[in-house]
Amino acid sequence: MPYTATIDEYQGDAFNYRGAGYRDAPGVLGYTMFHLAQGSALAAYGALTSANDLDVYRLGWLLPGVYTFQVKPLAWHSASSIAASATPSMQILDAQGLAMAQASSSNGTLAFTVSQAGDYQVQLGSASGVATQYQLSYSFAAATPNVAANVVAQIGGTLTEGQTLTAIYSFTDANGSAQVSPDIQWYAYNASTQRWQPMAGANQTSYLLTAQDVGKRLAYTVSFVDNLGYLESKASSATSAAIAAASVPVDTTPPLAPRWSSQSAWHYTVNPHVTLTTSLGVIELELFPNAAPATVDNWLAYVNSGFLDGLIFHRVIQQFMIQGGGFDPNWVQQTDTYAPVVLESRNGLSNLRGTLAMARTSDPNSATSQFFINQVDNLFLNFDPSVPTSQGYAVFGQVIKGMEVVDQIAAETTATIAGMSNVPTIETLIHTAVQSQAGVAYSATGSIAIDALETTGSWAYSLDAGQTWRPGVEHVLTLSSGYYKADSIRIRQWDAAGNQSVSDAHVDNALVVGATGLISGHVYEWKTHALLSDVQLNFSAADAPAWLTVSTDHDGRFTAPLLEGTSATLQAHKALTSGDMGAAVITMADALAALKLAAGRNPNADGAPVSPYQFMAADVNGDGRVTSADALAIFKMVQGGSVSTASQWLFVDEAQDFWNEAFHSFSLSRNALDWQPNLLANIGTHNLVAVLQGDVDGSWSASAGTRNLDVIDPGYFSDLAAKLGVPLAQWGIWAA
């Protein structure tokens, strides 16, 4: 309602007591009171906590009239240390907070006359320089009747199906409007009931006429609440005639989602993945946009628009390939939604077992949505420069999981159905095709081509995941230098009739635009030097928090682009596996080793120097020291149970210097574990060392088949130790 009291302790009114607790400390509480009719009164309670304390009530919009205030000391809250001791002074302020002449009182009673409607406030101050509790009340000497608003409401536009009507209105109110813009509601006249009925969802100033409106007359109401709390409403005149049908059919079909493609030279450091969930299992595919950029962009457009969902593998040949992306279970061929792509068969990729390629007709540049997966090596499908008629088939991806599902689909019994040969007699359905991993790409000039646009329509783009939209120009989107998260760029279009595209095009890849360099490296376990896959690396730049997440591959490698001249904070995380927490990894030997470290003793049975990574592994409670409490925590970890501490992987930049040249010892000790887990990464190589908390004796071992940095580069650690000037003992290497 219209009147607002704002005070820094508590407020209530004579008719509806509201408790909010007593506070002597400053702070602002506010609530809106009920409309005050003639003879009603407000009672508010508060406290002035010092000589300089001021309490201010906003009274709201007051019409001309006489208003009476009274304030008196009142110990209304016994829990306070402030007593009721002196009568506060009063002052009336206008909307700008300026004191009004002849509108102040120091004896507790104040009557003032409002000659001009507006916002007013009453201010209370300490009268004798002492704190006091008080009660404030005021009332109207006269009623405040509503002053009717002056509203003009008309309808503009052509009364024909497919056209847009516009609510044209203006309003003034002596009481003032409590709303920036009024509420609009469109109505249609129902001839059978002879009544006007509200139209669901028709609440905007514009209204698009559809076939359902033909033959009806329309009107609208404009409504708002004034500053006294009165609802003002005015209906427009009805349309002068019933809505006429369009002379030609009205386009009500929404256009397709646009398609984007990398127009400039993009380089991918992380390839996108697509997961096909089929009726026989899951197939995960890695796409190769660096080799086949147009083909990958095209196929991702079909994937991300949902086009492939619900289609079948309609052609399968044992010891050859499986093909899908063109037919539904009723053998209805789907209409391609995007223009064909230029053949990219000369990209150096071969049609080997497990590769993903585009199907096409005899026209080399005819591929659209249909694809196939090679079940065997089909080298005759490759481009052959020695055979003029052999244009080849473009390979653009590879199965990385689920090849057994491909084999199972290829083994299905087939027949000739609906004039098509090699059709599985039991359909294999593609339930969903989704992009399951965002790619990461960078470009010096971030230019994206937009096609599949209707010629007479328009398009817009968003750089913040659809929160704000900007109009597109021509058919190219040129990105400014910076970082763009996966799915932050979206594109939509409208046709000439104003229909919005059925869905948005999503750029489900992280992009970096500008002069870029690369951050890259390996992640390995400190003692075994085994390369760790599935380590998640989160990058944040100064102007792009959490803009990118990448994971290490099966060789423990990662690569990410970074703008020149900037740095990124790098955080690493790896989920624990059953092998990390196996019975042979964290044992009682680790608890004993931690206890020895806490006592200042060497826990290594062969007398090898203590590695700084062992101190990190021992400090499981994270307090920067190794004490008996850590040994007890590791003991509980071994025993298990709800009170045990959970282990985790820690990650350290291998270049971090732990060696104290002056004392010829490692700087980490049982009483001082000072190291930086969040790494500041610049362009270049940044290898990370992984330490499993709790594994103090370094008994963790990698799973079978894991590659080892010692095997890849036998001299790696001797060279690293010489470069950093530290002993090899840091990485668990020492002479017998």
XYZ file of C-alpha atoms in Angstrom:
736
model
C 0.000 0.000 0.000
C 1.116 3.597 -0.411
C 2.579 4.792 2.913
C 6.020 3.591 3.909
C 7.744 3.840 7.271
C 11.488 3.236 7.241
C 13.364 3.265 10.536
C 16.500 1.656 11.902
C 14.999 -0.319 14.770
C 11.368 -1.375 14.668
C 8.002 -0.272 13.347
C 4.364 -1.172 13.911
C 0.949 0.412 13.627
C -2.029 0.909 15.901
C -4.192 -1.630 14.106
C -1.758 -4.350 13.225
C 1.092 -4.788 15.722
C 4.159 -6.130 13.948
C 7.144 -7.404 15.926
C 10.522 -7.475 14.243
C 12.839 -7.642 17.260
C 14.703 -4.808 18.940
C 18.015 -3.519 17.579
C 20.199 -0.753 18.944
C 22.671 -1.138 16.091
C 21.966 0.859 12.917
C 20.373 -0.883 9.972
C 17.372 -0.220 7.779
C 14.053 -2.001 8.050
C 11.099 -1.015 5.929
C 7.470 -1.944 5.440
C 4.450 -0.459 3.762
C 1.461 0.501 5.906
C -2.206 0.186 5.138
C -3.953 3.139 3.523
C -4.976 5.573 6.247
C -8.567 6.727 6.112
C -9.887 9.697 8.067
C -9.320 9.327 11.797
C -6.801 6.470 11.536
C -3.378 6.698 13.105
C 0.079 5.186 12.850
C 2.090 4.128 15.839
C 5.772 3.371 15.293
C 8.307 2.435 17.981
C 12.045 2.920 17.942
C 15.113 4.087 19.814
C 17.689 6.813 19.348
C 20.922 5.216 20.423
C 23.104 8.344 20.743
C 23.157 12.127 20.445
C 23.934 11.829 16.711
C 21.373 9.157 15.885
C 18.544 10.002 13.473
C 15.461 7.952 12.629
C 13.666 8.731 9.371
C 10.201 7.658 8.281
C 9.183 7.921 4.640
C 5.504 8.881 4.716
C 4.850 8.304 1.025
C 2.716 10.380 -1.297
C 0.610 12.932 0.584
C -2.185 15.015 -0.895
C -2.849 18.577 0.296
C -4.216 18.584 3.847
C -3.347 18.927 7.545
C -1.277 16.229 9.282
C -0.679 15.910 13.021
C 2.299 14.131 14.677
C 3.082 13.321 18.268
C 6.208 11.728 19.728
C 6.817 10.835 23.365
C 9.327 8.856 25.424
C 8.104 5.305 25.888
C 9.980 2.306 27.254
C 8.313 -0.101 24.866
C 11.014 -2.780 24.915
C 12.301 -3.874 28.311
C 15.200 -5.892 26.881
C 16.985 -2.780 25.699
C 19.655 -0.999 27.720
C 18.152 2.308 26.528
C 15.485 3.862 28.702
C 12.679 6.326 27.890
C 14.285 9.569 29.084
C 13.656 12.545 26.764
C 11.277 13.736 24.075
C 12.868 13.509 20.592
C 12.735 16.490 18.261
C 10.804 16.280 14.975
C 11.464 17.681 11.523
C 9.474 17.321 8.257
C 11.532 16.771 5.102
C 10.473 16.929 1.468
C 11.269 14.325 -1.207
C 14.822 15.686 -1.587
C 15.455 15.422 2.152
C 15.326 19.183 2.704
C 13.738 20.575 5.872
C 10.446 22.400 5.443
C 10.062 25.813 7.044
C 7.662 25.958 10.016
C 7.506 22.192 10.136
C 9.571 21.251 13.160
C 8.928 20.661 16.815
C 10.967 20.080 19.960
C 8.078 19.572 22.410
C 6.648 16.381 20.948
C 3.678 17.754 18.965
C 3.728 18.869 15.334
C 0.978 19.813 12.905
C 1.869 20.847 9.381
C -0.040 21.667 6.230
C 0.656 20.054 2.863
C -0.103 22.582 0.152
C 1.401 20.580 -2.732
C 1.080 16.817 -3.209
C 4.375 14.920 -3.034
C 6.663 12.616 -1.028
C 7.411 13.608 2.577
C 9.454 12.274 5.489
C 9.530 12.827 9.229
C 12.897 12.843 11.003
C 13.451 12.239 14.725
C 16.550 13.320 16.600
C 17.823 13.161 20.165
C 16.509 16.208 22.026
C 18.925 16.443 24.968
C 21.879 14.520 23.602
C 20.732 11.334 25.313
C 19.553 7.995 23.992
C 15.882 7.245 24.362
C 13.108 4.877 23.413
C 10.021 6.496 21.929
C 6.605 6.119 20.338
C 5.629 8.137 17.259
C 2.032 8.536 16.072
C 0.308 10.652 13.454
C -3.145 11.031 11.960
C -4.998 12.837 9.195
C -7.164 15.814 9.962
C -9.137 15.117 6.762
C -9.857 12.176 4.487
C -7.819 11.654 1.301
C -10.312 10.714 -1.416
C -9.194 9.322 -4.750
C -8.673 11.691 -7.629
C -9.692 9.860 -10.798
C -6.969 9.384 -13.383
C -7.232 10.807 -16.861
C -6.603 7.910 -19.267
C -6.730 7.980 -23.074
C -6.658 4.518 -24.730
C -6.801 3.838 -28.473
C -5.989 0.973 -30.859
C -3.661 1.348 -33.829
C -3.038 -1.061 -36.687
C -4.768 -2.884 -39.545
C -7.673 -5.189 -38.637
C -6.449 -8.125 -40.720
C -5.105 -11.562 -39.805
C -1.303 -11.516 -39.695
C -1.141 -7.812 -38.805
C -0.186 -6.346 -35.413
C -2.429 -4.157 -33.271
C -0.848 -1.629 -30.907
C -2.190 -0.244 -27.622
C -1.757 3.542 -27.775
C -2.414 5.196 -24.418
C -1.517 8.037 -22.075
C -2.471 8.693 -18.460
C -2.125 11.333 -15.759
C -3.130 11.168 -12.102
C -3.046 13.888 -9.428
C -2.221 11.159 -6.912
C 0.818 10.077 -8.903
C 1.427 6.639 -10.393
C 3.075 3.883 -8.390
C 4.009 2.060 -11.630
C 6.489 3.031 -14.318
C 4.288 1.418 -16.958
C 0.682 0.225 -16.633
C -0.724 -3.285 -16.974
C -2.265 -4.177 -20.358
C -4.895 -6.855 -20.928
C -6.465 -7.563 -24.339
C -10.090 -8.762 -24.559
C -12.171 -10.409 -27.307
C -15.951 -10.081 -27.688
C -17.784 -13.409 -27.475
C -20.913 -13.079 -29.596
C -22.592 -16.176 -28.125
C -22.361 -14.941 -24.527
C -22.364 -11.267 -25.509
C -19.497 -10.684 -23.081
C -15.919 -9.469 -23.294
C -13.440 -12.166 -22.239
C -9.737 -11.744 -21.393
C -7.299 -13.350 -23.835
C -4.730 -15.568 -22.120
C -1.172 -14.272 -22.388
C -2.200 -11.114 -24.263
C -0.523 -8.636 -21.898
C 1.807 -6.681 -24.169
C 1.316 -3.326 -25.865
C 1.373 -5.119 -29.248
C -0.831 -8.034 -30.289
C -0.331 -10.209 -33.417
C -3.644 -11.163 -35.026
C -4.018 -14.871 -35.811
C -6.647 -17.051 -37.486
C -8.333 -17.490 -34.075
C -9.094 -13.747 -33.986
C -10.882 -13.656 -37.337
C -14.497 -12.470 -36.929
C -13.929 -11.060 -33.430
C -13.800 -7.516 -32.137
C -10.967 -6.666 -29.740
C -10.294 -4.116 -27.019
C -7.873 -3.717 -24.126
C -7.709 -2.236 -20.641
C -4.890 -0.132 -19.211
C -4.571 -0.360 -15.404
C -2.252 0.915 -12.701
C -2.180 1.590 -8.946
C -1.752 5.229 -7.932
C 0.329 6.436 -5.005
C -2.667 6.368 -2.664
C -3.242 2.724 -3.430
C -6.277 3.185 -5.641
C -6.621 0.965 -8.725
C -7.170 3.024 -11.869
C -8.425 1.276 -15.016
C -9.708 2.386 -18.412
C -10.918 0.343 -21.363
C -10.149 1.328 -24.921
C -12.832 1.564 -27.541
C -13.426 -1.712 -29.361
C -12.020 -2.221 -32.827
C -14.217 -0.488 -35.371
C -14.891 -3.766 -37.172
C -14.339 -7.511 -36.738
C -10.929 -8.899 -37.646
C -10.787 -9.892 -41.319
C -9.149 -12.982 -42.730
C -5.941 -12.498 -44.666
C -6.264 -12.401 -48.443
C -3.317 -14.798 -48.701
C -2.329 -17.524 -46.233
C -0.413 -16.197 -43.209
C 3.005 -17.670 -42.512
C 2.857 -19.170 -39.020
C 5.683 -21.696 -39.483
C 8.772 -20.859 -37.419
C 12.061 -20.922 -39.326
C 14.831 -23.374 -38.585
C 17.673 -22.652 -36.212
C 20.562 -20.947 -38.045
C 23.805 -22.812 -38.665
C 27.171 -21.410 -37.709
C 30.514 -22.315 -39.195
C 34.096 -21.267 -38.509
C 34.823 -18.790 -41.282
C 38.286 -17.788 -40.037
C 41.167 -20.128 -39.243
C 40.236 -21.741 -35.944
C 42.579 -24.185 -34.280
C 41.165 -26.682 -31.803
C 43.214 -27.738 -28.788
C 40.364 -29.911 -27.445
C 38.140 -31.797 -29.880
C 34.359 -31.901 -29.356
C 32.700 -35.223 -28.534
C 29.243 -36.500 -29.477
C 27.482 -39.355 -27.703
C 24.926 -41.483 -29.560
C 22.595 -43.333 -27.208
C 21.124 -46.169 -29.286
C 18.724 -49.013 -28.605
C 21.749 -51.362 -28.516
C 24.099 -49.229 -26.416
C 26.161 -46.057 -26.299
C 28.664 -44.902 -28.920
C 30.982 -42.008 -28.072
C 32.632 -40.150 -30.937
C 35.515 -37.683 -31.060
C 35.256 -35.169 -33.914
C 38.223 -33.695 -35.805
C 37.416 -30.039 -36.608
C 41.034 -29.143 -37.423
C 40.978 -31.626 -40.314
C 37.339 -31.216 -41.422
C 36.038 -27.884 -40.067
C 33.022 -27.442 -42.382
C 31.914 -31.054 -41.959
C 32.187 -30.942 -38.164
C 30.341 -27.621 -37.918
C 27.575 -28.982 -40.162
C 27.149 -32.249 -38.257
C 27.181 -30.487 -34.870
C 24.407 -28.210 -36.151
C 22.280 -31.302 -36.843
C 23.223 -32.845 -33.485
C 22.534 -29.751 -31.394
C 19.235 -28.991 -33.123
C 17.925 -32.461 -32.155
C 17.592 -33.517 -35.799
C 19.175 -36.957 -35.261
C 17.111 -37.839 -32.179
C 14.641 -40.608 -32.949
C 16.170 -41.618 -36.304
C 17.452 -45.098 -37.147
C 20.484 -46.825 -38.632
C 18.714 -47.542 -41.900
C 21.550 -49.235 -43.818
C 23.999 -51.745 -42.321
C 26.413 -54.112 -44.053
C 28.458 -56.633 -42.105
C 32.212 -56.191 -42.629
C 31.617 -52.767 -44.158
C 29.788 -49.984 -42.275
C 26.588 -48.783 -40.542
C 24.709 -45.714 -41.839
C 22.128 -43.423 -40.211
C 20.854 -39.862 -39.942
C 18.254 -39.886 -42.726
C 15.152 -41.948 -41.837
C 12.748 -42.369 -38.950
C 11.327 -45.761 -37.810
C 8.466 -45.423 -40.349
C 10.983 -45.206 -43.213
C 10.094 -41.577 -43.799
C 13.115 -39.743 -45.170
C 13.830 -36.570 -43.233
C 14.077 -33.224 -45.003
C 17.564 -31.770 -44.745
C 17.547 -28.523 -42.783
C 20.884 -27.126 -43.946
C 22.599 -26.709 -47.277
C 25.104 -29.422 -48.304
C 28.752 -29.000 -47.338
C 31.840 -28.954 -49.501
C 33.593 -32.326 -49.588
C 36.614 -32.482 -47.240
C 37.960 -35.905 -48.234
C 41.494 -34.606 -48.889
C 42.220 -33.917 -45.207
C 44.626 -36.807 -44.689
C 42.172 -38.887 -42.647
C 41.545 -42.445 -43.810
C 38.378 -44.558 -43.715
C 39.752 -47.004 -41.155
C 37.793 -49.174 -38.735
C 35.908 -47.029 -36.231
C 36.130 -43.775 -38.199
C 33.114 -41.522 -38.753
C 32.465 -40.223 -42.289
C 29.766 -38.376 -44.215
C 27.454 -40.178 -46.607
C 26.676 -38.468 -49.919
C 25.290 -39.016 -53.407
C 27.341 -39.147 -56.593
C 27.669 -35.381 -56.257
C 30.854 -34.884 -54.192
C 29.441 -31.789 -52.466
C 26.066 -33.254 -51.452
C 26.599 -34.407 -47.828
C 23.990 -33.136 -45.348
C 22.882 -35.126 -42.270
C 23.590 -38.767 -43.151
C 26.757 -40.343 -41.776
C 28.365 -43.771 -41.527
C 30.791 -45.549 -39.185
C 33.354 -47.834 -40.801
C 33.273 -51.301 -39.252
C 36.463 -52.348 -41.079
C 39.253 -50.601 -42.947
C 37.611 -49.275 -46.126
C 40.574 -47.707 -47.884
C 38.759 -47.723 -51.230
C 36.529 -44.936 -49.805
C 39.505 -42.570 -49.492
C 40.346 -39.847 -51.978
C 42.713 -41.227 -54.596
C 44.540 -38.598 -56.690
C 45.491 -41.246 -59.232
C 41.837 -42.005 -60.008
C 40.023 -38.930 -61.398
C 36.591 -40.359 -60.597
C 37.470 -41.159 -56.966
C 36.564 -38.119 -54.890
C 36.438 -40.137 -51.665
C 34.338 -39.783 -48.529
C 35.171 -37.240 -45.823
C 36.293 -38.692 -42.496
C 35.614 -36.265 -39.636
C 35.597 -38.339 -36.435
C 36.466 -41.525 -34.589
C 34.691 -43.923 -32.237
C 36.439 -43.747 -28.863
C 33.948 -45.864 -26.881
C 31.320 -48.365 -27.943
C 32.882 -50.042 -30.982
C 31.290 -53.265 -29.771
C 27.920 -51.565 -30.256
C 28.885 -50.727 -33.851
C 29.783 -54.401 -34.416
C 26.473 -55.503 -32.924
C 24.514 -53.139 -35.197
C 26.482 -54.325 -38.240
C 25.636 -57.952 -37.409
C 21.863 -57.333 -37.557
C 19.836 -59.375 -40.042
C 18.849 -57.225 -43.022
C 16.285 -57.249 -45.813
C 14.949 -55.045 -48.591
C 12.260 -52.776 -47.138
C 10.388 -49.955 -48.874
C 12.665 -50.337 -51.871
C 15.826 -49.982 -49.792
C 18.356 -52.803 -49.403
C 20.451 -53.713 -46.351
C 17.789 -52.499 -43.921
C 17.932 -54.110 -40.422
C 14.807 -56.198 -39.831
C 14.888 -55.067 -36.187
C 15.297 -51.316 -36.082
C 18.259 -49.809 -34.242
C 17.110 -46.443 -32.927
C 19.236 -43.391 -32.149
C 17.451 -42.274 -29.001
C 19.591 -39.153 -28.595
C 22.620 -37.532 -30.179
C 24.201 -34.953 -27.882
C 27.447 -33.022 -27.799
C 28.969 -34.530 -24.675
C 32.235 -32.573 -24.614
C 32.807 -28.969 -25.581
C 35.647 -28.301 -27.948
C 38.229 -25.581 -27.271
C 39.393 -23.430 -30.176
C 41.321 -20.225 -30.752
C 41.623 -17.794 -33.618
C 43.497 -14.569 -34.303
C 40.360 -13.113 -35.917
C 37.196 -14.708 -34.580
C 34.883 -14.722 -37.577
C 31.794 -16.960 -37.653
C 29.632 -17.369 -40.760
C 25.867 -17.610 -40.231
C 23.803 -19.453 -42.819
C 20.449 -21.244 -43.137
C 18.887 -17.783 -42.813
C 15.641 -16.910 -44.553
C 16.374 -14.269 -47.186
C 13.798 -11.693 -46.023
C 14.186 -12.332 -42.301
C 16.541 -11.084 -39.616
C 18.832 -12.637 -37.034
C 20.357 -11.820 -33.650
C 23.100 -13.181 -31.452
C 23.804 -13.445 -27.730
C 27.218 -13.616 -26.055
C 25.883 -14.320 -22.548
C 23.912 -17.546 -23.002
C 20.718 -15.806 -24.109
C 20.380 -13.099 -21.467
C 20.851 -10.204 -23.907
C 20.545 -10.151 -27.696
C 22.072 -7.948 -30.387
C 20.995 -7.632 -34.027
C 23.092 -9.468 -36.578
C 24.597 -7.716 -39.588
C 24.758 -9.426 -42.987
C 25.750 -13.087 -42.502
C 28.903 -12.790 -40.408
C 29.491 -12.545 -36.664
C 32.915 -11.111 -35.841
C 33.884 -11.658 -32.216
C 35.952 -9.195 -30.223
C 39.198 -10.308 -28.632
C 38.553 -12.263 -25.437
C 37.303 -15.493 -23.901
C 33.942 -17.121 -24.663
C 32.632 -20.008 -22.584
C 31.072 -23.027 -24.237
C 27.381 -22.342 -24.997
C 27.713 -18.618 -24.264
C 27.245 -17.760 -27.968
C 23.728 -18.346 -29.308
C 22.082 -17.342 -32.578
C 18.404 -17.118 -33.582
C 16.447 -15.829 -36.544
C 13.035 -14.398 -37.458
C 11.280 -14.753 -40.790
C 9.491 -11.941 -42.605
C 6.222 -12.787 -40.803
C 7.886 -12.326 -37.411
C 8.087 -16.027 -36.500
C 11.079 -16.851 -34.307
C 13.270 -19.862 -35.096
C 12.127 -23.096 -33.509
C 15.381 -23.196 -31.532
C 18.630 -21.281 -31.163
C 21.942 -22.325 -32.655
C 24.375 -22.996 -29.793
C 28.140 -22.686 -30.154
C 28.936 -25.515 -27.773
C 32.679 -24.891 -27.857
C 34.886 -22.605 -25.797
C 36.511 -19.962 -27.992
C 39.465 -17.625 -27.526
C 39.767 -14.729 -29.949
C 42.908 -12.623 -30.375
C 46.637 -13.201 -30.585
C 46.969 -16.388 -28.529
C 49.525 -18.742 -27.135
C 49.140 -22.108 -25.479
C 49.366 -23.504 -21.979
C 50.229 -27.181 -22.143
C 51.819 -29.924 -20.130
C 51.579 -33.340 -18.504
C 50.221 -34.402 -15.125
C 52.055 -37.230 -13.365
C 52.178 -38.922 -9.929
C 55.160 -37.768 -7.891
C 56.887 -41.096 -7.193
C 55.876 -43.515 -9.962
C 55.852 -40.744 -12.599
C 52.782 -42.390 -14.126
C 50.837 -40.034 -16.426
C 47.328 -39.352 -15.107
C 44.288 -39.194 -17.362
C 40.954 -37.568 -16.474
C 42.512 -34.777 -14.415
C 40.146 -31.813 -14.668
C 41.856 -28.440 -15.150
C 39.865 -25.255 -14.568
C 41.198 -21.997 -16.008
C 40.228 -18.473 -14.907
C 41.601 -15.270 -16.418
C 41.264 -11.792 -14.929
C 38.406 -10.885 -17.260
C 36.985 -14.390 -17.670
C 36.313 -16.283 -14.422
C 36.036 -20.057 -14.848
C 35.979 -19.681 -18.623
C 37.362 -23.094 -19.512
C 37.594 -26.643 -18.202
C 39.752 -29.262 -19.943
C 40.816 -32.761 -18.967
C 44.049 -34.644 -19.485
C 44.007 -37.354 -22.130
C 45.147 -40.973 -21.777
C 48.768 -39.753 -21.850
C 48.186 -37.191 -19.101
C 48.441 -34.280 -21.552
C 46.447 -31.053 -21.611
C 46.460 -27.994 -23.872
C 44.546 -24.719 -23.555
C 44.780 -21.371 -25.399
C 45.533 -18.122 -23.586
C 45.623 -14.525 -24.792
C 49.107 -13.088 -25.158
C 50.137 -10.872 -22.258
C 47.710 -12.429 -19.789
C 47.910 -15.159 -17.190
C 45.401 -17.627 -15.844
C 44.750 -19.200 -12.483
C 44.817 -22.947 -12.904
C 43.036 -25.313 -10.518
C 43.301 -29.085 -10.897
C 41.026 -31.830 -9.609
C 40.873 -35.600 -10.024
C 38.118 -37.865 -8.793
C 39.262 -40.796 -6.673
C 38.989 -44.268 -8.182
C 38.761 -47.629 -6.423
C 42.435 -48.158 -7.277
C 43.403 -44.929 -5.499
C 41.796 -46.147 -2.288
C 42.725 -49.829 -2.568
C 43.891 -51.832 0.437
C 47.510 -51.669 -0.757
C 47.601 -47.872 -1.142
C 46.767 -46.092 2.133
C 47.689 -48.457 4.969
C 48.863 -48.504 8.571
C 52.361 -48.011 7.171
C 51.271 -44.534 6.046
C 49.894 -43.713 9.498
C 53.221 -44.812 11.015
C 55.152 -42.774 8.425
C 53.121 -39.667 9.294
C 53.782 -40.257 13.005
C 57.526 -40.454 12.298
C 57.395 -37.199 10.341
C 55.521 -35.577 13.241
C 58.339 -36.682 15.552
C 61.032 -35.333 13.219
C 62.169 -38.762 12.013
C 62.735 -40.091 8.495
C 59.911 -42.513 7.589
C 61.688 -44.047 4.579
C 62.968 -47.527 5.430
C 65.907 -47.279 3.025
C 67.022 -43.976 4.509
C 66.194 -42.042 1.365
C 65.715 -38.281 1.893
C 62.171 -37.167 2.664
C 60.520 -35.678 -0.409
C 58.517 -32.479 0.102
C 55.615 -34.307 -1.530
C 55.610 -36.736 1.413
C 54.953 -33.844 3.800
C 52.017 -32.783 1.597
C 50.645 -36.324 1.623
C 50.933 -36.463 5.416
C 49.138 -33.169 6.159
C 45.657 -34.629 5.698
C 43.912 -32.114 7.971
C 45.335 -29.232 5.921
C 46.615 -27.087 8.799
C 50.080 -26.621 7.288
C 51.832 -28.960 9.772
C 52.392 -32.669 10.233
C 51.376 -33.752 13.728
C 50.102 -36.823 15.518
C 46.608 -35.617 14.609
C 47.425 -36.322 10.948
C 48.689 -39.794 11.821
C 45.435 -40.453 13.704
C 43.414 -39.161 10.724
C 45.246 -41.538 8.364
C 44.610 -44.389 10.826
C 40.880 -43.585 10.683
C 41.121 -43.368 6.898
C 42.477 -46.927 6.852
C 39.766 -48.140 9.219
C 37.000 -46.361 7.290
C 33.696 -45.248 8.776
C 31.749 -42.007 8.901
C 34.337 -40.138 10.992
C 37.241 -40.865 8.667
C 38.890 -38.137 6.602
C 38.417 -38.402 2.841
C 41.537 -38.541 0.719
C 42.078 -36.300 -2.297
C 44.594 -35.605 -5.033
C 46.801 -32.519 -4.621
C 48.528 -30.826 -7.567
C 51.728 -28.795 -7.618
C 53.627 -27.054 -10.420
C 56.744 -29.190 -10.939
C 58.803 -25.980 -11.232
C 57.933 -24.886 -7.684
C 61.247 -24.598 -5.832
C 61.305 -26.476 -2.523
C 65.092 -26.584 -2.163
C 66.848 -24.312 0.346
C 70.286 -23.645 -1.088
C 71.635 -22.171 2.149
C 70.801 -25.225 4.271
C 71.013 -27.861 1.507
C 67.633 -29.247 2.470
C 64.038 -29.079 1.345
C 62.170 -26.007 2.593
C 59.060 -27.972 3.542
C 59.239 -29.341 7.063
C 56.876 -30.878 9.600
C 56.135 -27.395 10.999
C 56.026 -25.369 7.762
C 54.142 -26.659 4.733
C 54.055 -23.564 2.536
C 53.065 -24.285 -1.057
C 50.637 -22.882 -3.631
C 47.880 -25.249 -4.825
C 46.271 -22.704 -7.204
C 48.781 -22.162 -9.957
C 49.360 -18.962 -11.900
C 49.871 -20.247 -15.425
C 51.462 -18.242 -18.236
C 51.880 -19.229 -21.848
C 54.252 -22.186 -22.128
C 54.691 -25.608 -20.554
C 53.353 -26.301 -17.074
C 53.723 -29.881 -15.920
C 51.882 -30.737 -12.724
C 52.851 -33.178 -10.006
C 50.048 -35.149 -8.335
C 50.178 -36.223 -4.678
C 47.595 -38.542 -3.110
C 46.794 -37.348 0.413
C 47.377 -40.062 2.991
C 49.829 -42.039 0.826
C 52.885 -40.927 2.810
C 55.113 -43.854 1.847
C 54.311 -43.517 -1.879
C 52.861 -47.001 -2.376
C 50.261 -45.912 -4.981
C 50.636 -47.668 -8.318
C 49.080 -46.951 -11.684
C 46.645 -49.269 -13.445
C 47.945 -51.633 -16.111
C 48.725 -49.974 -19.421
C 49.317 -46.493 -17.987
C 52.230 -44.740 -19.674
C 55.178 -43.516 -17.638
C 57.117 -40.269 -18.071
C 60.380 -42.168 -17.458
C 59.634 -44.354 -20.482
C 58.599 -41.463 -22.729
C 61.681 -39.412 -21.795
C 64.315 -41.414 -19.810
C 66.416 -38.344 -19.001
C 63.496 -36.123 -18.050
C 63.977 -35.975 -14.272
C 67.764 -35.733 -14.286
C 67.459 -32.777 -16.669
C 64.688 -31.219 -14.539
C 66.683 -31.606 -11.316
C 69.728 -30.017 -12.927
C 67.620 -27.153 -14.296
C 66.007 -26.395 -10.923
C 69.117 -27.144 -8.857
C 67.351 -29.683 -6.630
C 68.104 -33.322 -5.763
C 66.281 -36.149 -7.529
C 64.898 -37.214 -4.144
C 62.106 -34.678 -4.675
C 60.593 -37.104 -7.226
C 61.262 -40.275 -5.273
C 64.540 -41.044 -7.076
C 67.630 -41.833 -5.064
C 70.705 -44.040 -5.234
C 70.499 -47.376 -3.464
